[in-house]
Amino acid sequence: MLNRYARAFFSRLFTPLAAALLKRGISPDAVTVFGTLGVVIGGVVFYPLGELWWGSVFITAFIFTDLLDGNMARQSGRSSPWGAFLDSSMDRIGDAAIFGGLTLYFAGRGDSLSNAYLALLCLVLGFVTSYVKAKAESLSLRCEGGIAERADRLTVILVATGFVGLFLPMWVLTVVLVLLALASAFTVAQRVAMVHAQTKGAA
């Protein structure tokens, strides 16, 4: 849902910054990799140390490069299959760092094996959600949407994790992880159903 309603707004917001970076000779690919490195540091360094608030703030600052690099590519006319491939690959690394970092936190300082399993489940289901779409599109089939797209998943987990690190009780994050896992599973089912509807006549 956030993909539809927020991406256009933030794309316009970042247009001046994207133009300024291009004037300085910075490439969209460099921004993509730089942003991913920031997300990875936030996820695998801050979270396992129990710095849930600052980790979420740090990650959020770098997450927006995912919109910035696309804006730069469009302005410079450099949109290409390579750029799309790199961006998608870096997204998977960032997602792994966020949920992997939470898994490490709960398996260590967070002292909650059940939450560690939930964070790991969210990571796996998020990857399956993305894989289903990528595989369908490689077969020239339409596969998009769902109640928990990547932007939705990241917004929910970063907000919940950040405020639990600030003042909310831990059970709030437990509930969010359960709901996020359920929503991700439902999104996979939605996309599978969409692909099946397009292919059942071909058989």
mmCIF file of C-alpha atoms in Angstrom:
data_model
loop_
_atom_site.group_PDB
_atom_site.id
_atom_site.type_symbol
_atom_site.label_atom_id
_atom_site.label_comp_id
_atom_site.label_asym_id
_atom_site.label_seq_id
_atom_site.Cartn_x
_atom_site.Cartn_y
_atom_site.Cartn_z
ATOM 1 C CA MET A 1 0.000 0.000 0.000
ATOM 2 C CA LEU A 2 2.786 2.416 0.857
ATOM 3 C CA ASN A 3 4.314 1.750 -2.557
ATOM 4 C CA ARG A 4 1.263 3.312 -4.161
ATOM 5 C CA TYR A 5 0.723 6.267 -1.853
ATOM 6 C CA ALA A 6 4.140 7.269 -0.508
ATOM 7 C CA ARG A 7 6.634 6.494 -3.283
ATOM 8 C CA ALA A 8 5.451 9.322 -5.565
ATOM 9 C CA PHE A 9 5.549 11.860 -2.711
ATOM 10 C CA PHE A 10 9.066 10.979 -1.576
ATOM 11 C CA SER A 11 10.267 10.762 -5.166
ATOM 12 C CA ARG A 12 9.275 14.411 -5.692
ATOM 13 C CA LEU A 13 10.779 15.348 -2.332
ATOM 14 C CA PHE A 14 14.163 13.861 -3.244
ATOM 15 C CA THR A 15 14.313 15.267 -6.782
ATOM 16 C CA PRO A 16 16.504 18.307 -5.874
ATOM 17 C CA LEU A 17 18.905 16.134 -3.873
ATOM 18 C CA ALA A 18 19.099 13.603 -6.690
ATOM 19 C CA ALA A 19 19.933 16.365 -9.166
ATOM 20 C CA ALA A 20 22.630 17.761 -6.854
ATOM 21 C CA LEU A 21 24.297 14.369 -6.463
ATOM 22 C CA LEU A 22 24.297 13.812 -10.215
ATOM 23 C CA LYS A 23 25.967 17.194 -10.742
ATOM 24 C CA ARG A 24 28.756 16.043 -8.446
ATOM 25 C CA GLY A 25 29.330 12.949 -10.538
ATOM 26 C CA ILE A 26 27.827 10.468 -8.071
ATOM 27 C CA SER A 27 26.168 7.525 -9.812
ATOM 28 C CA PRO A 28 22.845 5.891 -8.860
ATOM 29 C CA ASP A 29 24.664 2.572 -8.375
ATOM 30 C CA ALA A 30 27.000 4.160 -5.805
ATOM 31 C CA VAL A 31 23.996 5.474 -3.866
ATOM 32 C CA THR A 32 22.371 2.025 -3.983
ATOM 33 C CA VAL A 33 25.438 0.313 -2.523
ATOM 34 C CA PHE A 34 26.072 3.092 0.028
ATOM 35 C CA GLY A 35 22.490 2.923 1.264
ATOM 36 C CA THR A 36 22.643 -0.845 1.632
ATOM 37 C CA LEU A 37 25.870 -0.629 3.646
ATOM 38 C CA GLY A 38 24.155 1.784 6.035
ATOM 39 C CA VAL A 39 21.175 -0.523 6.478
ATOM 40 C CA VAL A 40 23.480 -3.486 7.086
ATOM 41 C CA ILE A 41 25.418 -1.608 9.753
ATOM 42 C CA GLY A 42 22.202 -0.583 11.479
ATOM 43 C CA GLY A 43 20.845 -4.111 11.398
ATOM 44 C CA VAL A 44 23.837 -6.268 12.296
ATOM 45 C CA VAL A 45 25.654 -3.827 14.603
ATOM 46 C CA PHE A 46 23.045 -1.734 16.436
ATOM 47 C CA TYR A 47 20.283 -4.328 16.854
ATOM 48 C CA PRO A 48 22.345 -7.193 18.339
ATOM 49 C CA LEU A 49 23.768 -4.696 20.857
ATOM 50 C CA GLY A 50 20.227 -3.864 22.002
ATOM 51 C CA GLU A 51 20.236 -0.369 20.462
ATOM 52 C CA LEU A 52 16.754 -0.768 18.998
ATOM 53 C CA TRP A 53 15.890 2.937 18.844
ATOM 54 C CA TRP A 54 19.153 4.203 17.377
ATOM 55 C CA GLY A 55 19.396 1.199 15.091
ATOM 56 C CA SER A 56 15.966 1.969 13.657
ATOM 57 C CA VAL A 57 16.800 5.660 13.245
ATOM 58 C CA PHE A 58 20.097 4.784 11.545
ATOM 59 C CA ILE A 59 18.446 2.281 9.192
ATOM 60 C CA THR A 60 15.605 4.659 8.322
ATOM 61 C CA ALA A 61 18.074 7.336 7.268
ATOM 62 C CA PHE A 62 19.625 4.934 4.761
ATOM 63 C CA ILE A 63 16.400 3.247 3.636
ATOM 64 C CA PHE A 64 15.439 6.390 1.743
ATOM 65 C CA THR A 65 18.364 5.910 -0.640
ATOM 66 C CA ASP A 66 16.169 3.225 -2.219
ATOM 67 C CA LEU A 67 14.011 6.066 -3.573
ATOM 68 C CA LEU A 68 16.902 8.415 -4.206
ATOM 69 C CA ASP A 69 18.831 6.092 -6.540
ATOM 70 C CA GLY A 70 15.767 5.465 -8.691
ATOM 71 C CA ASN A 71 15.148 9.198 -8.976
ATOM 72 C CA MET A 72 18.764 9.727 -10.007
ATOM 73 C CA ALA A 73 18.552 6.980 -12.623
ATOM 74 C CA ARG A 74 15.456 8.541 -14.183
ATOM 75 C CA GLN A 75 16.927 12.047 -14.228
ATOM 76 C CA SER A 76 20.180 10.875 -15.786
ATOM 77 C CA GLY A 77 18.555 8.491 -18.246
ATOM 78 C CA ARG A 78 20.548 5.605 -16.750
ATOM 79 C CA SER A 79 17.607 3.328 -15.944
ATOM 80 C CA SER A 80 18.664 -0.122 -17.079
ATOM 81 C CA PRO A 81 18.211 -3.834 -16.364
ATOM 82 C CA TRP A 82 21.519 -3.731 -14.484
ATOM 83 C CA GLY A 83 20.299 -0.953 -12.197
ATOM 84 C CA ALA A 84 17.062 -2.821 -11.492
ATOM 85 C CA PHE A 85 19.002 -6.015 -10.782
ATOM 86 C CA LEU A 86 21.436 -4.272 -8.442
ATOM 87 C CA ASP A 87 18.671 -2.450 -6.600
ATOM 88 C CA SER A 88 16.651 -5.634 -6.071
ATOM 89 C CA SER A 89 19.710 -7.569 -4.916
ATOM 90 C CA MET A 90 20.706 -4.856 -2.441
ATOM 91 C CA ASP A 91 17.134 -4.767 -1.120
ATOM 92 C CA ARG A 92 17.388 -8.449 -0.205
ATOM 93 C CA ILE A 93 20.669 -7.837 1.619
ATOM 94 C CA GLY A 94 19.127 -4.951 3.551
ATOM 95 C CA ASP A 95 16.083 -7.002 4.535
ATOM 96 C CA ALA A 96 18.325 -9.838 5.708
ATOM 97 C CA ALA A 97 20.347 -7.426 7.845
ATOM 98 C CA ILE A 98 17.257 -5.956 9.533
ATOM 99 C CA PHE A 99 15.472 -9.185 10.421
ATOM 100 C CA GLY A 100 18.735 -11.066 10.911
ATOM 101 C CA GLY A 101 19.863 -8.403 13.354
ATOM 102 C CA LEU A 102 16.623 -8.728 15.294
ATOM 103 C CA THR A 103 17.035 -12.501 15.340
ATOM 104 C CA LEU A 104 20.533 -12.100 16.808
ATOM 105 C CA TYR A 105 19.229 -9.629 19.384
ATOM 106 C CA PHE A 106 16.476 -11.946 20.585
ATOM 107 C CA ALA A 107 18.816 -14.945 20.605
ATOM 108 C CA GLY A 108 21.256 -12.926 22.743
ATOM 109 C CA ARG A 109 20.576 -9.794 24.777
ATOM 110 C CA GLY A 110 16.851 -9.881 24.079
ATOM 111 C CA ASP A 111 16.636 -13.344 25.674
ATOM 112 C CA SER A 112 13.533 -14.472 23.760
ATOM 113 C CA LEU A 113 13.895 -17.552 21.607
ATOM 114 C CA SER A 114 10.262 -17.327 20.496
ATOM 115 C CA ASN A 115 10.789 -13.787 19.202
ATOM 116 C CA ALA A 116 13.986 -14.928 17.477
ATOM 117 C CA TYR A 117 11.972 -17.568 15.629
ATOM 118 C CA LEU A 118 9.329 -14.984 14.719
ATOM 119 C CA ALA A 119 11.922 -12.561 13.337
ATOM 120 C CA LEU A 120 13.483 -15.378 11.324
ATOM 121 C CA LEU A 121 10.055 -16.398 10.025
ATOM 122 C CA CYS A 122 9.386 -12.819 8.909
ATOM 123 C CA LEU A 123 12.725 -12.812 7.103
ATOM 124 C CA VAL A 124 11.956 -16.063 5.260
ATOM 125 C CA LEU A 125 8.425 -15.018 4.312
ATOM 126 C CA GLY A 126 9.675 -11.648 3.103
ATOM 127 C CA PHE A 127 12.170 -13.390 0.844
ATOM 128 C CA VAL A 128 9.471 -15.738 -0.470
ATOM 129 C CA THR A 129 7.207 -12.767 -1.186
ATOM 130 C CA SER A 130 9.924 -11.144 -3.283
ATOM 131 C CA TYR A 131 10.912 -14.421 -4.964
ATOM 132 C CA VAL A 132 7.359 -15.186 -6.074
ATOM 133 C CA LYS A 133 7.159 -11.793 -7.759
ATOM 134 C CA ALA A 134 10.582 -12.095 -9.388
ATOM 135 C CA LYS A 135 9.887 -15.600 -10.692
ATOM 136 C CA ALA A 136 6.499 -14.598 -12.078
ATOM 137 C CA GLU A 137 7.923 -11.560 -13.837
ATOM 138 C CA SER A 138 10.709 -13.694 -15.334
ATOM 139 C CA LEU A 139 7.898 -15.691 -16.954
ATOM 140 C CA SER A 140 6.275 -12.465 -18.212
ATOM 141 C CA LEU A 141 3.411 -12.743 -15.731
ATOM 142 C CA ARG A 142 1.955 -9.954 -13.619
ATOM 143 C CA CYS A 143 2.568 -10.395 -9.892
ATOM 144 C CA GLU A 144 2.370 -7.370 -7.639
ATOM 145 C CA GLY A 145 0.517 -5.881 -4.730
ATOM 146 C CA GLY A 146 -0.678 -7.633 -1.606
ATOM 147 C CA ILE A 147 -1.336 -6.417 1.913
ATOM 148 C CA ALA A 148 2.325 -6.533 2.980
ATOM 149 C CA GLU A 149 4.689 -5.315 0.281
ATOM 150 C CA ARG A 150 8.308 -4.519 1.136
ATOM 151 C CA ALA A 151 7.661 -0.873 2.021
ATOM 152 C CA ASP A 152 4.828 -1.894 4.331
ATOM 153 C CA ARG A 153 6.914 -4.558 6.065
ATOM 154 C CA LEU A 154 9.873 -2.265 6.627
ATOM 155 C CA THR A 155 7.788 0.653 7.874
ATOM 156 C CA VAL A 156 5.957 -1.509 10.398
ATOM 157 C CA ILE A 157 9.037 -3.287 11.747
ATOM 158 C CA LEU A 158 11.211 -0.164 11.972
ATOM 159 C CA VAL A 159 8.542 1.889 13.734
ATOM 160 C CA ALA A 160 7.688 -0.910 16.168
ATOM 161 C CA THR A 161 11.316 -1.786 16.901
ATOM 162 C CA GLY A 162 12.311 1.832 17.353
ATOM 163 C CA PHE A 163 9.569 2.690 19.830
ATOM 164 C CA VAL A 164 10.025 -0.547 21.754
ATOM 165 C CA GLY A 165 13.654 0.491 22.121
ATOM 166 C CA LEU A 166 12.474 3.892 23.365
ATOM 167 C CA PHE A 167 9.582 3.234 25.762
ATOM 168 C CA LEU A 168 7.069 0.605 24.583
ATOM 169 C CA PRO A 169 6.975 -2.852 26.230
ATOM 170 C CA MET A 170 8.539 -5.782 24.379
ATOM 171 C CA TRP A 171 5.215 -7.558 23.897
ATOM 172 C CA VAL A 172 4.296 -4.884 21.347
ATOM 173 C CA LEU A 173 7.141 -6.032 19.103
ATOM 174 C CA THR A 174 6.099 -9.660 19.628
ATOM 175 C CA VAL A 175 2.571 -8.870 18.445
ATOM 176 C CA VAL A 176 3.924 -6.904 15.466
ATOM 177 C CA LEU A 177 6.161 -9.812 14.432
ATOM 178 C CA VAL A 178 3.216 -12.237 14.608
ATOM 179 C CA LEU A 179 0.994 -9.941 12.550
ATOM 180 C CA LEU A 180 3.784 -9.249 10.091
ATOM 181 C CA ALA A 181 4.399 -12.971 9.590
ATOM 182 C CA LEU A 182 0.687 -13.570 8.996
ATOM 183 C CA ALA A 183 0.425 -10.626 6.598
ATOM 184 C CA SER A 184 3.510 -11.777 4.688
ATOM 185 C CA ALA A 185 2.127 -15.308 4.365
ATOM 186 C CA PHE A 186 -1.177 -13.895 3.118
ATOM 187 C CA THR A 187 0.681 -11.726 0.591
ATOM 188 C CA VAL A 188 2.474 -14.804 -0.744
ATOM 189 C CA ALA A 189 -0.897 -16.532 -1.105
ATOM 190 C CA GLN A 190 -2.331 -13.489 -2.901
ATOM 191 C CA ARG A 191 0.529 -13.427 -5.394
ATOM 192 C CA VAL A 192 0.424 -17.170 -5.974
ATOM 193 C CA ALA A 193 -3.313 -16.896 -6.645
ATOM 194 C CA MET A 194 -2.690 -14.028 -9.074
ATOM 195 C CA VAL A 195 -0.151 -16.080 -11.025
ATOM 196 C CA HIS A 196 -2.371 -19.156 -10.986
ATOM 197 C CA ALA A 197 -5.272 -17.158 -12.421
ATOM 198 C CA GLN A 198 -3.073 -16.069 -15.324
ATOM 199 C CA THR A 199 -1.725 -19.549 -16.063
ATOM 200 C CA LYS A 200 -4.619 -21.928 -15.526
ATOM 201 C CA GLY A 201 -5.966 -21.288 -19.050
ATOM 202 C CA ALA A 202 -2.572 -21.921 -20.623
ATOM 203 C CA ALA A 203 -2.433 -25.469 -19.253
#
